[in-house]
Amino acid sequence: MLRNTTRSALIDAAFWTGYCAFNLSMSAAFGRITSGAWVIAVALAVELWIAGRVMRAIAQRRHWFELGPLRLAARLFACVMIGSGLAQLALVPSLWVAAKWNWVYLGPDNTAGFAWPMLLMYWAQTAVILALWAALWSWTVAMRRYREGEIARLNAESLRHASELDALRARLNPHFVFNALNNLRALINEDTERARELVTRLSSTLRHALDHSQRESVSVAEELSVVDDYLAVESVHYEDRLRVVREVDPAALELRLPPMALQLLVENAIKHGIARTPGGGELNLRVRADGARLRIEVANPGRIEAESVRRGVGLAYLRTRLAHASPPGAFELRQHGARVTAHMEISQ
């Protein structure tokens, strides 16, 4: 911000110094540089510099650049006309008095240039110069705002891609894939039919994981299909250590939720509950409709570990998705004795 302010001040100084030098060079080209020419050149440059500063302050304070190009142009035009008029109004009377008393020399007839047609021409010339400054300034501001907007857009896109990458990493649990492939290798020679089914289930799970960013929401029925595939793969690994009890309200099947949200809860329950409990345990899945809200509970044996909750990519992604949903959803983990229950509520 300070760098932009300093740069603007230097550009202003260069512009109005150049305007002063131009006026003096024109006087020299048509005769000689008189004391009046010096007064006019310096006074106009200072007055228009002040007018430009005031215009800039008003535009920034009132956020003119957020109004659109036409409304911005109308306001700048009004400021240019008023600013140039005030500059001439401040210069002409004092210059006339100074010329009347021969304090400055304007030419053979010191008061010849104060006729109304000449004054209107001076005002028009001043307005053109101030309008040129306003156009250059507004263009530089617009370009800077465009660059800042592009940077913000690229940063947001980068964050979104990072979030999607984290989400994808959460979907494709490497331990899940590794175990599934090891189990598949063991089944190929022992049970070809079951191995074929495992490949189908794993393929379906991975396909849904890779397609997660293509949809904003899915139905409960579609999500349960993904969960079925995931549990089928995991059941090959855990066998009788994984016991699933489901309670699904038929009225909830058409309700919507973020894609893979339920699968994340099931995966978290297996990873932090079933896998760490000797002898495995029971995974309870409950889905029900409560008016315009979808309520989901996934319970498993184990205890809540603060570190795993804080650093878990999947749960962090789920919280982010629910927080940015419209309307926002809610998610929390609760400890009930020796079991952990994940609660998720989503408004429809």
mmCIF file of C-alpha atoms in Angstrom:
data_model
loop_
_atom_site.group_PDB
_atom_site.id
_atom_site.type_symbol
_atom_site.label_atom_id
_atom_site.label_comp_id
_atom_site.label_asym_id
_atom_site.label_seq_id
_atom_site.Cartn_x
_atom_site.Cartn_y
_atom_site.Cartn_z
ATOM 1 C CA MET A 1 0.000 0.000 0.000
ATOM 2 C CA LEU A 2 2.810 2.425 0.922
ATOM 3 C CA ARG A 3 4.655 1.519 -2.277
ATOM 4 C CA ASN A 4 1.539 2.271 -4.365
ATOM 5 C CA THR A 5 1.078 5.631 -2.595
ATOM 6 C CA THR A 6 4.709 6.630 -3.167
ATOM 7 C CA ARG A 7 4.557 5.599 -6.813
ATOM 8 C CA SER A 8 1.339 7.595 -7.337
ATOM 9 C CA ALA A 9 2.896 10.677 -5.735
ATOM 10 C CA LEU A 10 5.963 10.439 -7.981
ATOM 11 C CA ILE A 11 3.829 9.967 -11.101
ATOM 12 C CA ASP A 12 1.692 12.978 -10.128
ATOM 13 C CA ALA A 13 4.770 15.118 -9.553
ATOM 14 C CA ALA A 14 6.221 14.097 -12.915
ATOM 15 C CA PHE A 15 2.931 14.731 -14.762
ATOM 16 C CA TRP A 16 2.298 18.220 -13.361
ATOM 17 C CA THR A 17 5.957 19.218 -13.599
ATOM 18 C CA GLY A 18 5.800 18.213 -17.246
ATOM 19 C CA TYR A 19 2.618 20.266 -17.689
ATOM 20 C CA CYS A 20 4.325 23.303 -16.151
ATOM 21 C CA ALA A 21 7.332 22.834 -18.423
ATOM 22 C CA PHE A 22 5.024 22.477 -21.462
ATOM 23 C CA ASN A 23 3.281 25.791 -20.696
ATOM 24 C CA LEU A 24 6.624 27.555 -20.349
ATOM 25 C CA SER A 25 7.922 26.041 -23.580
ATOM 26 C CA MET A 26 4.801 27.215 -25.429
ATOM 27 C CA SER A 27 5.347 30.731 -24.092
ATOM 28 C CA ALA A 28 8.937 30.591 -25.275
ATOM 29 C CA ALA A 29 7.846 29.366 -28.694
ATOM 30 C CA PHE A 30 5.480 32.354 -29.168
ATOM 31 C CA GLY A 31 7.789 35.030 -27.840
ATOM 32 C CA ARG A 32 9.463 34.985 -24.476
ATOM 33 C CA ILE A 33 8.795 33.650 -21.002
ATOM 34 C CA THR A 34 7.332 36.542 -19.038
ATOM 35 C CA SER A 35 6.695 36.787 -15.324
ATOM 36 C CA GLY A 36 2.983 36.244 -16.029
ATOM 37 C CA ALA A 37 3.791 33.076 -17.960
ATOM 38 C CA TRP A 38 5.769 31.795 -14.963
ATOM 39 C CA VAL A 39 2.888 32.589 -12.584
ATOM 40 C CA ILE A 40 0.295 30.925 -14.844
ATOM 41 C CA ALA A 41 2.371 27.788 -15.471
ATOM 42 C CA VAL A 42 3.329 27.218 -11.844
ATOM 43 C CA ALA A 43 -0.039 28.221 -10.343
ATOM 44 C CA LEU A 44 -2.053 26.034 -12.718
ATOM 45 C CA ALA A 45 0.216 23.053 -12.150
ATOM 46 C CA VAL A 46 -0.134 23.391 -8.364
ATOM 47 C CA GLU A 47 -3.896 23.997 -8.497
ATOM 48 C CA LEU A 48 -4.547 21.063 -10.805
ATOM 49 C CA TRP A 49 -2.291 18.856 -8.675
ATOM 50 C CA ILE A 50 -4.447 19.772 -5.653
ATOM 51 C CA ALA A 51 -7.623 19.146 -7.660
ATOM 52 C CA GLY A 52 -6.324 15.718 -8.674
ATOM 53 C CA ARG A 53 -5.459 14.822 -5.081
ATOM 54 C CA VAL A 54 -8.942 15.824 -3.920
ATOM 55 C CA MET A 55 -10.532 13.866 -6.779
ATOM 56 C CA ARG A 56 -8.469 10.780 -5.903
ATOM 57 C CA ALA A 57 -9.368 11.007 -2.206
ATOM 58 C CA ILE A 58 -13.095 11.344 -2.920
ATOM 59 C CA ALA A 59 -13.076 8.459 -5.414
ATOM 60 C CA GLN A 60 -11.260 6.143 -3.003
ATOM 61 C CA ARG A 61 -13.316 7.108 0.049
ATOM 62 C CA ARG A 62 -16.620 6.645 -1.776
ATOM 63 C CA HIS A 63 -15.457 3.483 -3.622
ATOM 64 C CA TRP A 64 -16.225 4.842 -7.099
ATOM 65 C CA PHE A 65 -14.326 2.032 -8.807
ATOM 66 C CA GLU A 66 -16.902 -0.455 -7.552
ATOM 67 C CA LEU A 67 -19.779 1.410 -9.248
ATOM 68 C CA GLY A 68 -19.096 0.341 -12.823
ATOM 69 C CA PRO A 69 -17.390 2.134 -15.745
ATOM 70 C CA LEU A 70 -20.265 4.447 -16.764
ATOM 71 C CA ARG A 71 -21.020 5.737 -13.281
ATOM 72 C CA LEU A 72 -17.297 6.124 -12.600
ATOM 73 C CA ALA A 73 -16.809 8.098 -15.839
ATOM 74 C CA ALA A 74 -19.763 10.388 -15.018
ATOM 75 C CA ARG A 75 -18.367 11.203 -11.589
ATOM 76 C CA LEU A 76 -14.857 11.788 -12.891
ATOM 77 C CA PHE A 77 -16.201 14.059 -15.630
ATOM 78 C CA ALA A 78 -18.109 16.123 -13.065
ATOM 79 C CA CYS A 79 -14.979 16.378 -10.919
ATOM 80 C CA VAL A 80 -12.894 17.448 -13.914
ATOM 81 C CA MET A 81 -15.301 20.232 -14.859
ATOM 82 C CA ILE A 82 -15.634 21.468 -11.291
ATOM 83 C CA GLY A 83 -11.911 21.133 -10.549
ATOM 84 C CA SER A 84 -10.806 22.986 -13.677
ATOM 85 C CA GLY A 85 -13.407 25.700 -13.047
ATOM 86 C CA LEU A 86 -12.222 26.197 -9.460
ATOM 87 C CA ALA A 87 -8.608 26.308 -10.636
ATOM 88 C CA GLN A 88 -9.399 29.119 -13.089
ATOM 89 C CA LEU A 89 -11.583 30.846 -10.501
ATOM 90 C CA ALA A 90 -8.670 30.887 -8.063
ATOM 91 C CA LEU A 91 -6.120 32.002 -10.675
ATOM 92 C CA VAL A 92 -7.897 34.572 -12.852
ATOM 93 C CA PRO A 93 -8.958 37.197 -10.241
ATOM 94 C CA SER A 94 -5.582 37.233 -8.508
ATOM 95 C CA LEU A 95 -3.791 37.320 -11.870
ATOM 96 C CA TRP A 96 -6.023 40.180 -13.052
ATOM 97 C CA VAL A 97 -5.244 42.210 -9.941
ATOM 98 C CA ALA A 98 -1.529 41.495 -10.291
ATOM 99 C CA ALA A 99 -1.605 42.521 -13.963
ATOM 100 C CA LYS A 100 -3.654 45.644 -13.170
ATOM 101 C CA TRP A 101 -1.023 46.814 -10.710
ATOM 102 C CA ASN A 102 1.812 45.736 -13.008
ATOM 103 C CA TRP A 103 3.094 43.163 -10.504
ATOM 104 C CA VAL A 104 3.324 40.654 -13.369
ATOM 105 C CA TYR A 105 3.816 41.192 -17.070
ATOM 106 C CA LEU A 106 1.473 39.368 -19.443
ATOM 107 C CA GLY A 107 2.137 41.297 -22.621
ATOM 108 C CA PRO A 108 1.699 44.736 -24.185
ATOM 109 C CA ASP A 109 -1.897 44.887 -22.904
ATOM 110 C CA ASN A 110 -1.940 43.219 -19.515
ATOM 111 C CA THR A 111 -5.731 42.847 -19.390
ATOM 112 C CA ALA A 112 -6.407 41.740 -22.973
ATOM 113 C CA GLY A 113 -6.565 38.081 -22.084
ATOM 114 C CA PHE A 114 -9.398 38.450 -19.550
ATOM 115 C CA ALA A 115 -12.293 38.683 -22.024
ATOM 116 C CA TRP A 116 -15.039 36.075 -21.530
ATOM 117 C CA PRO A 117 -14.303 34.098 -24.710
ATOM 118 C CA MET A 118 -10.657 33.789 -23.664
ATOM 119 C CA LEU A 119 -11.603 32.769 -20.129
ATOM 120 C CA LEU A 120 -13.862 30.014 -21.484
ATOM 121 C CA MET A 121 -11.055 28.801 -23.700
ATOM 122 C CA TYR A 122 -8.660 28.723 -20.727
ATOM 123 C CA TRP A 123 -11.219 26.735 -18.745
ATOM 124 C CA ALA A 124 -11.617 24.249 -21.621
ATOM 125 C CA GLN A 125 -7.839 23.833 -21.935
ATOM 126 C CA THR A 126 -7.510 23.281 -18.194
ATOM 127 C CA ALA A 127 -10.356 20.758 -18.246
ATOM 128 C CA VAL A 128 -8.686 18.809 -21.063
ATOM 129 C CA ILE A 129 -5.435 18.553 -19.107
ATOM 130 C CA LEU A 130 -7.193 17.518 -15.891
ATOM 131 C CA ALA A 131 -9.313 15.010 -17.841
ATOM 132 C CA LEU A 132 -6.135 13.528 -19.335
ATOM 133 C CA TRP A 133 -4.693 13.124 -15.839
ATOM 134 C CA ALA A 134 -7.960 11.579 -14.584
ATOM 135 C CA ALA A 135 -7.999 9.122 -17.499
ATOM 136 C CA LEU A 136 -4.400 8.044 -16.887
ATOM 137 C CA TRP A 137 -4.960 7.736 -13.138
ATOM 138 C CA SER A 138 -8.210 5.766 -13.439
ATOM 139 C CA TRP A 139 -6.593 3.465 -16.004
ATOM 140 C CA THR A 140 -3.657 2.707 -13.675
ATOM 141 C CA VAL A 141 -6.036 2.068 -10.763
ATOM 142 C CA ALA A 142 -8.222 -0.181 -12.908
ATOM 143 C CA MET A 143 -5.179 -2.147 -14.096
ATOM 144 C CA ARG A 144 -3.903 -2.518 -10.529
ATOM 145 C CA ARG A 145 -7.305 -3.700 -9.318
ATOM 146 C CA TYR A 146 -7.462 -6.149 -12.223
ATOM 147 C CA ARG A 147 -4.026 -7.556 -11.350
ATOM 148 C CA GLU A 148 -4.957 -7.821 -7.678
ATOM 149 C CA GLY A 149 -8.197 -9.542 -8.657
ATOM 150 C CA GLU A 150 -6.305 -11.989 -10.854
ATOM 151 C CA ILE A 151 -3.830 -12.696 -8.054
ATOM 152 C CA ALA A 152 -6.700 -13.245 -5.601
ATOM 153 C CA ARG A 153 -8.449 -15.518 -8.114
ATOM 154 C CA LEU A 154 -5.296 -17.540 -8.707
ATOM 155 C CA ASN A 155 -4.676 -17.822 -4.961
ATOM 156 C CA ALA A 156 -8.255 -18.972 -4.405
ATOM 157 C CA GLU A 157 -7.915 -21.469 -7.242
ATOM 158 C CA SER A 158 -4.644 -22.707 -5.791
ATOM 159 C CA LEU A 159 -6.259 -23.147 -2.376
ATOM 160 C CA ARG A 160 -9.194 -24.931 -3.982
ATOM 161 C CA HIS A 161 -6.870 -27.300 -5.828
ATOM 162 C CA ALA A 162 -4.927 -27.905 -2.620
ATOM 163 C CA SER A 163 -8.179 -28.634 -0.810
ATOM 164 C CA GLU A 164 -9.253 -30.995 -3.571
ATOM 165 C CA LEU A 165 -5.870 -32.696 -3.443
ATOM 166 C CA ASP A 166 -6.220 -33.132 0.321
ATOM 167 C CA ALA A 167 -9.740 -34.419 -0.212
ATOM 168 C CA LEU A 168 -8.569 -36.849 -2.859
ATOM 169 C CA ARG A 169 -5.766 -37.968 -0.571
ATOM 170 C CA ALA A 170 -8.389 -38.509 2.107
ATOM 171 C CA ARG A 171 -10.488 -40.582 -0.289
ATOM 172 C CA LEU A 172 -7.639 -42.754 -1.496
ATOM 173 C CA ASN A 173 -6.403 -44.056 1.844
ATOM 174 C CA PRO A 174 -3.122 -45.749 0.900
ATOM 175 C CA HIS A 175 -3.539 -48.398 3.611
ATOM 176 C CA PHE A 176 -6.970 -49.265 2.215
ATOM 177 C CA VAL A 177 -5.612 -49.668 -1.329
ATOM 178 C CA PHE A 178 -2.549 -51.572 -0.111
ATOM 179 C CA ASN A 179 -4.630 -54.015 1.946
ATOM 180 C CA ALA A 180 -7.129 -54.474 -0.886
ATOM 181 C CA LEU A 181 -4.378 -55.325 -3.374
ATOM 182 C CA ASN A 182 -2.736 -57.762 -0.952
ATOM 183 C CA ASN A 183 -6.063 -59.459 -0.321
ATOM 184 C CA LEU A 184 -6.695 -59.606 -4.055
ATOM 185 C CA ARG A 185 -3.361 -61.310 -4.624
ATOM 186 C CA ALA A 186 -4.225 -63.897 -1.981
ATOM 187 C CA LEU A 187 -7.674 -64.533 -3.456
ATOM 188 C CA ILE A 188 -6.625 -64.917 -7.083
ATOM 189 C CA ASN A 189 -5.555 -68.527 -6.627
ATOM 190 C CA GLU A 190 -7.870 -69.427 -3.732
ATOM 191 C CA ASP A 191 -11.232 -68.005 -4.832
ATOM 192 C CA THR A 192 -11.320 -66.623 -8.372
ATOM 193 C CA GLU A 193 -14.969 -65.563 -8.181
ATOM 194 C CA ARG A 194 -14.458 -63.670 -4.958
ATOM 195 C CA ALA A 195 -11.308 -62.048 -6.355
ATOM 196 C CA ARG A 196 -13.295 -60.893 -9.379
ATOM 197 C CA GLU A 197 -15.945 -59.391 -7.094
ATOM 198 C CA LEU A 198 -13.225 -57.672 -5.040
ATOM 199 C CA VAL A 199 -11.804 -56.064 -8.189
ATOM 200 C CA THR A 200 -15.283 -54.819 -9.137
ATOM 201 C CA ARG A 201 -15.909 -53.385 -5.676
ATOM 202 C CA LEU A 202 -12.477 -51.748 -5.487
ATOM 203 C CA SER A 203 -12.839 -50.290 -8.975
ATOM 204 C CA SER A 204 -16.216 -48.821 -8.072
ATOM 205 C CA THR A 205 -14.853 -47.309 -4.848
ATOM 206 C CA LEU A 206 -11.889 -45.711 -6.600
ATOM 207 C CA ARG A 207 -14.065 -44.410 -9.424
ATOM 208 C CA HIS A 208 -16.327 -42.614 -6.969
ATOM 209 C CA ALA A 209 -13.272 -41.233 -5.169
ATOM 210 C CA LEU A 210 -11.794 -39.793 -8.357
ATOM 211 C CA ASP A 211 -15.133 -38.299 -9.440
ATOM 212 C CA HIS A 212 -15.787 -36.551 -6.105
ATOM 213 C CA SER A 213 -15.068 -33.030 -7.402
ATOM 214 C CA GLN A 214 -17.509 -33.296 -10.300
ATOM 215 C CA ARG A 215 -20.669 -33.075 -8.176
ATOM 216 C CA GLU A 216 -21.804 -30.827 -5.359
ATOM 217 C CA SER A 217 -24.101 -33.389 -3.778
ATOM 218 C CA VAL A 218 -25.420 -36.942 -4.144
ATOM 219 C CA SER A 219 -28.447 -38.793 -2.832
ATOM 220 C CA VAL A 220 -28.256 -40.982 0.250
ATOM 221 C CA ALA A 221 -29.040 -43.984 -1.954
ATOM 222 C CA GLU A 222 -26.013 -43.263 -4.169
ATOM 223 C CA GLU A 223 -23.776 -42.727 -1.153
ATOM 224 C CA LEU A 224 -24.921 -45.990 0.439
ATOM 225 C CA SER A 225 -23.954 -47.772 -2.780
ATOM 226 C CA VAL A 226 -20.421 -46.403 -2.398
ATOM 227 C CA VAL A 227 -20.358 -47.450 1.260
ATOM 228 C CA ASP A 228 -21.503 -50.948 0.324
ATOM 229 C CA ASP A 229 -18.592 -51.275 -2.116
ATOM 230 C CA TYR A 230 -16.147 -49.940 0.446
ATOM 231 C CA LEU A 231 -17.397 -52.269 3.195
ATOM 232 C CA ALA A 232 -17.291 -55.232 0.811
ATOM 233 C CA VAL A 233 -13.596 -54.559 0.179
ATOM 234 C CA GLU A 234 -12.840 -54.042 3.862
ATOM 235 C CA SER A 235 -14.752 -57.168 4.873
ATOM 236 C CA VAL A 236 -12.266 -59.259 2.877
ATOM 237 C CA HIS A 237 -9.470 -57.826 5.006
ATOM 238 C CA TYR A 238 -11.157 -57.830 8.437
ATOM 239 C CA GLU A 239 -13.461 -60.840 7.866
ATOM 240 C CA ASP A 240 -15.492 -61.536 11.045
ATOM 241 C CA ARG A 241 -13.730 -58.729 12.940
ATOM 242 C CA LEU A 242 -15.973 -56.277 11.083
ATOM 243 C CA ARG A 243 -19.659 -56.570 11.866
ATOM 244 C CA VAL A 244 -21.949 -53.973 10.320
ATOM 245 C CA VAL A 245 -25.406 -53.110 11.641
ATOM 246 C CA ARG A 246 -27.418 -50.790 9.417
ATOM 247 C CA GLU A 247 -30.572 -48.825 10.141
ATOM 248 C CA VAL A 248 -31.647 -46.788 7.120
ATOM 249 C CA ASP A 249 -34.877 -44.809 6.958
ATOM 250 C CA PRO A 250 -36.427 -45.260 3.466
ATOM 251 C CA ALA A 251 -37.612 -41.641 3.626
ATOM 252 C CA ALA A 252 -33.970 -40.515 3.741
ATOM 253 C CA LEU A 253 -32.829 -42.254 0.539
ATOM 254 C CA GLU A 254 -33.558 -39.268 -1.719
ATOM 255 C CA LEU A 255 -32.086 -36.633 0.606
ATOM 256 C CA ARG A 256 -28.795 -35.012 -0.416
ATOM 257 C CA LEU A 257 -25.337 -34.869 1.161
ATOM 258 C CA PRO A 258 -21.766 -34.052 0.026
ATOM 259 C CA PRO A 259 -20.265 -36.863 -2.082
ATOM 260 C CA MET A 260 -18.248 -39.440 -0.106
ATOM 261 C CA ALA A 261 -19.226 -37.824 3.228
ATOM 262 C CA LEU A 262 -20.769 -40.991 4.642
ATOM 263 C CA GLN A 263 -17.924 -43.091 3.271
ATOM 264 C CA LEU A 264 -15.462 -40.864 5.162
ATOM 265 C CA LEU A 265 -17.287 -41.506 8.436
ATOM 266 C CA VAL A 266 -17.327 -45.259 7.816
ATOM 267 C CA GLU A 267 -13.652 -45.242 6.852
ATOM 268 C CA ASN A 268 -12.769 -43.234 9.957
ATOM 269 C CA ALA A 269 -14.751 -45.651 12.139
ATOM 270 C CA ILE A 270 -12.878 -48.652 10.707
ATOM 271 C CA LYS A 271 -9.440 -47.035 10.754
ATOM 272 C CA HIS A 272 -9.614 -45.622 14.295
ATOM 273 C CA GLY A 273 -12.077 -48.083 15.828
ATOM 274 C CA ILE A 274 -12.378 -51.550 14.337
ATOM 275 C CA ALA A 275 -8.708 -51.797 13.281
ATOM 276 C CA ARG A 276 -7.430 -50.819 16.741
ATOM 277 C CA THR A 277 -9.796 -52.975 18.774
ATOM 278 C CA PRO A 278 -8.659 -56.541 19.522
ATOM 279 C CA GLY A 279 -11.197 -58.852 17.980
ATOM 280 C CA GLY A 280 -12.736 -56.015 15.973
ATOM 281 C CA GLY A 281 -16.223 -54.905 16.794
ATOM 282 C CA GLU A 282 -19.585 -53.703 15.633
ATOM 283 C CA LEU A 283 -19.980 -50.744 13.300
ATOM 284 C CA ASN A 284 -23.418 -49.162 13.591
ATOM 285 C CA LEU A 285 -24.724 -47.087 10.707
ATOM 286 C CA ARG A 286 -27.926 -45.126 11.198
ATOM 287 C CA VAL A 287 -29.472 -42.841 8.562
ATOM 288 C CA ARG A 288 -32.806 -41.111 9.069
ATOM 289 C CA ALA A 289 -34.852 -38.177 7.864
ATOM 290 C CA ASP A 290 -36.009 -35.632 10.431
ATOM 291 C CA GLY A 291 -38.244 -33.224 8.596
ATOM 292 C CA ALA A 292 -36.005 -31.149 6.323
ATOM 293 C CA ARG A 293 -32.832 -32.469 7.942
ATOM 294 C CA LEU A 294 -30.765 -35.546 7.230
ATOM 295 C CA ARG A 295 -29.298 -37.121 10.373
ATOM 296 C CA ILE A 296 -26.483 -39.669 10.161
ATOM 297 C CA GLU A 297 -24.770 -41.557 12.973
ATOM 298 C CA VAL A 298 -21.800 -43.889 12.643
ATOM 299 C CA ALA A 299 -20.685 -45.635 15.862
ATOM 300 C CA ASN A 300 -17.659 -47.827 16.498
ATOM 301 C CA PRO A 301 -15.626 -49.151 19.439
ATOM 302 C CA GLY A 302 -12.676 -47.035 20.579
ATOM 303 C CA ARG A 303 -11.854 -43.681 22.064
ATOM 304 C CA ILE A 304 -11.511 -40.188 20.591
ATOM 305 C CA GLU A 305 -7.872 -39.236 20.121
ATOM 306 C CA ALA A 306 -7.427 -35.462 20.029
ATOM 307 C CA GLU A 307 -4.329 -35.622 17.830
ATOM 308 C CA SER A 308 -5.904 -37.820 15.161
ATOM 309 C CA VAL A 309 -9.016 -35.614 15.101
ATOM 310 C CA ARG A 310 -6.927 -32.466 14.747
ATOM 311 C CA ARG A 311 -4.674 -33.795 11.996
ATOM 312 C CA GLY A 312 -7.136 -35.998 10.119
ATOM 313 C CA VAL A 313 -7.395 -34.861 6.494
ATOM 314 C CA GLY A 314 -10.716 -36.581 5.833
ATOM 315 C CA LEU A 315 -12.569 -35.134 8.806
ATOM 316 C CA ALA A 316 -11.081 -31.672 8.144
ATOM 317 C CA TYR A 317 -12.316 -31.856 4.565
ATOM 318 C CA LEU A 318 -15.758 -32.975 5.737
ATOM 319 C CA ARG A 319 -16.016 -30.078 8.200
ATOM 320 C CA THR A 320 -15.007 -27.631 5.466
ATOM 321 C CA ARG A 321 -17.595 -28.990 3.029
ATOM 322 C CA LEU A 322 -20.356 -28.845 5.636
ATOM 323 C CA ALA A 323 -19.358 -25.333 6.782
ATOM 324 C CA HIS A 324 -19.542 -23.984 3.215
ATOM 325 C CA ALA A 325 -22.762 -25.776 2.333
ATOM 326 C CA SER A 326 -25.954 -23.774 1.903
ATOM 327 C CA PRO A 327 -27.426 -24.057 4.455
ATOM 328 C CA PRO A 328 -24.417 -25.157 6.546
ATOM 329 C CA GLY A 329 -24.334 -28.653 8.017
ATOM 330 C CA ALA A 330 -23.002 -29.842 11.358
ATOM 331 C CA PHE A 331 -20.592 -32.589 12.394
ATOM 332 C CA GLU A 332 -19.170 -33.741 15.730
ATOM 333 C CA LEU A 333 -17.621 -36.747 17.428
ATOM 334 C CA ARG A 334 -18.969 -37.916 20.793
ATOM 335 C CA GLN A 335 -17.623 -40.414 23.297
ATOM 336 C CA HIS A 336 -20.231 -42.788 24.782
ATOM 337 C CA GLY A 337 -18.505 -45.153 27.178
ATOM 338 C CA ALA A 338 -16.271 -47.439 25.138
ATOM 339 C CA ARG A 339 -17.765 -46.343 21.827
ATOM 340 C CA VAL A 340 -17.348 -43.298 19.597
ATOM 341 C CA THR A 341 -20.277 -41.876 17.640
ATOM 342 C CA ALA A 342 -19.956 -39.524 14.686
ATOM 343 C CA HIS A 343 -23.006 -37.286 14.236
ATOM 344 C CA MET A 344 -23.684 -35.462 10.980
ATOM 345 C CA GLU A 345 -26.715 -33.265 10.216
ATOM 346 C CA ILE A 346 -27.448 -31.697 6.836
ATOM 347 C CA SER A 347 -30.314 -29.359 6.046
ATOM 348 C CA GLN A 348 -32.052 -29.886 2.715
#
